[in-house]
Amino acid sequence: MQLLKKDKYILEYSPNNLGKIFELIIEKIPESIFSLLNKNFFKKAVKERTIDLYVVKKDKNIVSIISVITIDNYNLLRKKIILFLLMHPLIVFTNISFLLGMIGKSSIDFGKNREKKYIHLLHLVIFSKYFKKISLKKKDNILNYFFKKILKKNNAKSLFLCYEAKNSKARVYYKRNKFKIYKKINNMFFLRKSF
């Protein structure tokens, strides 16, 4: 479902081709917990609107993937992931170190921020080759415009997210766009930005 357009870029909500989008996410963000889950889990989470999924398109090409989640749905998703892993013990046994590293990601204190009306940015994938003909500033302005609209749709004012310290591309992008680091746990950075 097309939501809005900025220049030649179109923001779509709950797009088709969820299988392809899932593969793109785990290819570009292999440290995501979703790399241990299957397509069906992801599809169900999107279709049940536990996760809000958006794509940015230009000339029918996916140029960015954005997934967000509310506080309540984050807690619900976490329970569903735990249940999934309990039903698939082989995944747990073969990925123990990976899962131990994920514990820090669930250390955000949502309760203190519940009144501030924010949503959690689960995934941001940007395919830079589709933005080469425009300036970096214009690309950032387009994505920030879409972030504002996504926040407004969710009656929220701020985005929260986390990423691993080794993810240099994420560090450069979020620093350039003035996301503020408010916590660091082991090798994880936790950021927020109000729009």
Tab-separated table of C-alpha atoms in Angstrom:
chain	number	residue	atom	x	y	z
A	1	MET	CA	0.000	0.000	0.000
A	2	GLN	CA	1.540	3.288	-1.130
A	3	LEU	CA	1.655	5.872	1.641
A	4	LEU	CA	3.447	8.855	0.171
A	5	LYS	CA	6.046	10.129	-2.237
A	6	LYS	CA	9.117	12.321	-1.859
A	7	ASP	CA	10.778	13.384	-5.103
A	8	LYS	CA	10.938	10.119	-7.076
A	9	TYR	CA	10.958	7.900	-3.998
A	10	ILE	CA	7.807	6.137	-2.791
A	11	LEU	CA	7.149	4.799	0.707
A	12	GLU	CA	5.036	1.638	0.791
A	13	TYR	CA	3.531	-0.013	3.856
A	14	SER	CA	3.215	-3.783	4.297
A	15	PRO	CA	4.531	-4.632	0.824
A	16	ASN	CA	4.322	-7.898	-1.077
A	17	ASN	CA	7.328	-10.155	-1.709
A	18	LEU	CA	7.927	-10.720	2.008
A	19	GLY	CA	10.190	-13.672	1.240
A	20	LYS	CA	12.501	-11.535	-0.869
A	21	ILE	CA	12.493	-8.738	1.701
A	22	PHE	CA	13.343	-11.225	4.468
A	23	GLU	CA	16.321	-12.484	2.449
A	24	LEU	CA	17.556	-8.942	1.817
A	25	ILE	CA	17.360	-8.101	5.529
A	26	ILE	CA	19.350	-11.118	6.715
A	27	GLU	CA	21.847	-10.678	3.862
A	28	LYS	CA	22.535	-7.061	4.798
A	29	ILE	CA	22.132	-7.417	8.592
A	30	PRO	CA	23.435	-10.923	9.416
A	31	GLU	CA	23.687	-10.040	13.129
A	32	SER	CA	19.891	-9.618	13.293
A	33	ILE	CA	18.049	-12.249	15.358
A	34	PHE	CA	15.975	-12.828	12.231
A	35	SER	CA	18.964	-14.571	10.661
A	36	LEU	CA	18.110	-17.508	12.977
A	37	LEU	CA	14.416	-17.437	12.232
A	38	ASN	CA	12.662	-18.554	9.072
A	39	LYS	CA	10.688	-16.730	6.425
A	40	ASN	CA	7.374	-17.963	7.775
A	41	PHE	CA	8.069	-16.463	11.199
A	42	PHE	CA	8.867	-13.115	9.572
A	43	LYS	CA	5.854	-13.212	7.250
A	44	LYS	CA	3.502	-14.018	10.113
A	45	ALA	CA	4.920	-11.181	12.252
A	46	VAL	CA	4.336	-8.711	9.409
A	47	LYS	CA	0.890	-10.001	8.485
A	48	GLU	CA	-0.228	-9.925	12.121
A	49	ARG	CA	1.221	-6.384	12.330
A	50	THR	CA	3.499	-7.255	15.197
A	51	ILE	CA	6.132	-5.638	12.982
A	52	ASP	CA	5.362	-2.662	10.748
A	53	LEU	CA	7.244	-3.124	7.502
A	54	TYR	CA	7.934	-0.390	4.957
A	55	VAL	CA	9.904	-0.246	1.744
A	56	VAL	CA	11.124	2.756	-0.155
A	57	LYS	CA	10.983	2.296	-3.920
A	58	LYS	CA	12.278	4.129	-6.934
A	59	ASP	CA	11.312	2.989	-10.440
A	60	LYS	CA	9.835	-0.186	-8.886
A	61	ASN	CA	13.194	-1.075	-7.281
A	62	ILE	CA	13.467	-1.503	-3.523
A	63	VAL	CA	15.981	1.129	-2.417
A	64	SER	CA	15.466	0.863	1.341
A	65	ILE	CA	13.764	-1.401	3.891
A	66	ILE	CA	12.486	-0.037	7.193
A	67	SER	CA	10.889	-2.114	9.932
A	68	VAL	CA	9.634	-0.684	13.219
A	69	ILE	CA	7.875	-1.996	16.278
A	70	THR	CA	5.961	-0.501	19.200
A	71	ILE	CA	6.896	-1.135	22.841
A	72	ASP	CA	4.059	-3.606	23.417
A	73	ASN	CA	4.717	-5.434	20.180
A	74	TYR	CA	8.438	-5.594	20.972
A	75	ASN	CA	7.667	-7.487	24.161
A	76	LEU	CA	5.210	-9.704	22.281
A	77	LEU	CA	7.785	-10.403	19.547
A	78	ARG	CA	10.407	-11.302	22.131
A	79	LYS	CA	8.038	-13.894	23.642
A	80	LYS	CA	7.293	-15.316	20.190
A	81	ILE	CA	11.017	-15.578	19.419
A	82	ILE	CA	11.677	-17.408	22.709
A	83	LEU	CA	8.820	-19.819	21.962
A	84	PHE	CA	10.144	-20.392	18.428
A	85	LEU	CA	13.634	-21.167	19.755
A	86	LEU	CA	12.243	-23.532	22.398
A	87	MET	CA	10.498	-25.414	19.597
A	88	HIS	CA	13.746	-25.500	17.569
A	89	PRO	CA	16.452	-26.529	20.093
A	90	LEU	CA	18.940	-27.385	17.333
A	91	ILE	CA	19.043	-23.694	16.354
A	92	VAL	CA	19.810	-22.819	19.989
A	93	PHE	CA	22.566	-25.416	20.383
A	94	THR	CA	24.299	-24.477	17.140
A	95	ASN	CA	24.104	-20.733	17.799
A	96	ILE	CA	24.733	-20.394	21.541
A	97	SER	CA	27.423	-17.686	21.256
A	98	PHE	CA	25.266	-15.710	18.828
A	99	LEU	CA	22.260	-15.889	21.158
A	100	LEU	CA	24.326	-14.916	24.207
A	101	GLY	CA	25.430	-11.834	22.272
A	102	MET	CA	21.780	-10.995	21.622
A	103	ILE	CA	20.969	-10.733	25.328
A	104	GLY	CA	22.321	-7.178	25.454
A	105	LYS	CA	19.924	-6.112	22.729
A	106	SER	CA	16.964	-6.827	24.987
A	107	SER	CA	18.388	-4.691	27.784
A	108	ILE	CA	16.541	-1.511	26.832
A	109	ASP	CA	14.436	-0.161	29.690
A	110	PHE	CA	11.182	0.480	27.847
A	111	GLY	CA	9.215	1.310	30.975
A	112	LYS	CA	10.949	4.644	31.559
A	113	ASN	CA	10.273	5.733	28.012
A	114	ARG	CA	6.676	4.513	27.670
A	115	GLU	CA	5.295	8.030	28.174
A	116	LYS	CA	7.623	9.523	25.588
A	117	LYS	CA	5.835	7.827	22.709
A	118	TYR	CA	8.527	6.200	20.660
A	119	ILE	CA	8.941	3.249	18.368
A	120	HIS	CA	11.881	0.905	17.995
A	121	LEU	CA	13.656	0.769	14.641
A	122	LEU	CA	14.294	-2.931	14.049
A	123	HIS	CA	15.870	-2.792	10.601
A	124	LEU	CA	17.149	-0.116	8.287
A	125	VAL	CA	18.606	-1.340	5.015
A	126	ILE	CA	19.747	1.214	2.449
A	127	PHE	CA	20.855	0.236	-1.052
A	128	SER	CA	23.211	3.125	-1.793
A	129	LYS	CA	23.474	2.430	-5.518
A	130	TYR	CA	19.944	3.801	-5.985
A	131	PHE	CA	20.914	7.102	-4.374
A	132	LYS	CA	24.129	7.764	-6.303
A	133	LYS	CA	22.585	10.420	-8.527
A	134	ILE	CA	21.612	12.614	-5.581
A	135	SER	CA	23.653	14.185	-2.797
A	136	LEU	CA	24.169	12.544	0.568
A	137	LYS	CA	22.236	15.377	2.195
A	138	LYS	CA	19.260	14.878	-0.105
A	139	LYS	CA	19.275	11.122	0.524
A	140	ASP	CA	19.257	11.718	4.270
A	141	ASN	CA	16.460	14.277	3.922
A	142	ILE	CA	14.318	11.786	1.991
A	143	LEU	CA	14.769	9.040	4.599
A	144	ASN	CA	14.239	11.464	7.493
A	145	TYR	CA	11.041	12.663	5.825
A	146	PHE	CA	9.798	9.072	5.692
A	147	PHE	CA	10.845	8.478	9.319
A	148	LYS	CA	8.747	11.479	10.374
A	149	LYS	CA	5.722	10.118	8.533
A	150	ILE	CA	6.182	6.648	10.058
A	151	LEU	CA	6.391	8.195	13.525
A	152	LYS	CA	3.284	10.270	12.891
A	153	LYS	CA	1.390	7.173	11.714
A	154	ASN	CA	2.306	5.510	15.019
A	155	ASN	CA	1.524	8.593	17.122
A	156	ALA	CA	5.179	8.665	18.222
A	157	LYS	CA	7.876	11.297	18.420
A	158	SER	CA	11.120	9.350	18.740
A	159	LEU	CA	12.973	6.427	17.196
A	160	PHE	CA	15.075	4.080	19.306
A	161	LEU	CA	17.488	1.500	17.921
A	162	CYS	CA	20.594	-0.509	18.632
A	163	TYR	CA	23.499	-1.723	16.532
A	164	GLU	CA	26.772	-3.563	17.019
A	165	ALA	CA	29.964	-1.521	17.408
A	166	LYS	CA	31.575	-3.317	14.463
A	167	ASN	CA	28.865	-2.025	12.108
A	168	SER	CA	30.830	0.956	10.790
A	169	LYS	CA	28.254	1.876	8.142
A	170	ALA	CA	25.538	2.181	10.776
A	171	ARG	CA	27.836	4.263	12.989
A	172	VAL	CA	28.591	6.727	10.168
A	173	TYR	CA	24.937	7.006	9.103
A	174	TYR	CA	23.479	7.530	12.579
A	175	LYS	CA	26.212	9.969	13.612
A	176	ARG	CA	25.684	12.017	10.456
A	177	ASN	CA	21.953	12.122	11.104
A	178	LYS	CA	22.414	13.155	14.755
A	179	PHE	CA	21.068	10.087	16.487
A	180	LYS	CA	22.247	10.254	20.101
A	181	ILE	CA	23.929	7.381	21.913
A	182	TYR	CA	22.295	6.996	25.307
A	183	LYS	CA	23.668	3.637	26.397
A	184	LYS	CA	26.431	1.154	25.559
A	185	ILE	CA	26.297	-2.455	26.712
A	186	ASN	CA	29.289	-4.600	25.776
A	187	ASN	CA	29.593	-4.162	22.009
A	188	MET	CA	26.098	-2.731	21.533
A	189	PHE	CA	25.218	0.934	21.062
A	190	PHE	CA	21.693	2.153	21.877
A	191	LEU	CA	20.557	5.310	20.092
A	192	ARG	CA	17.545	7.580	19.897
A	193	LYS	CA	16.366	10.553	17.901
A	194	SER	CA	13.315	12.762	18.187
A	195	PHE	CA	11.752	14.235	15.063
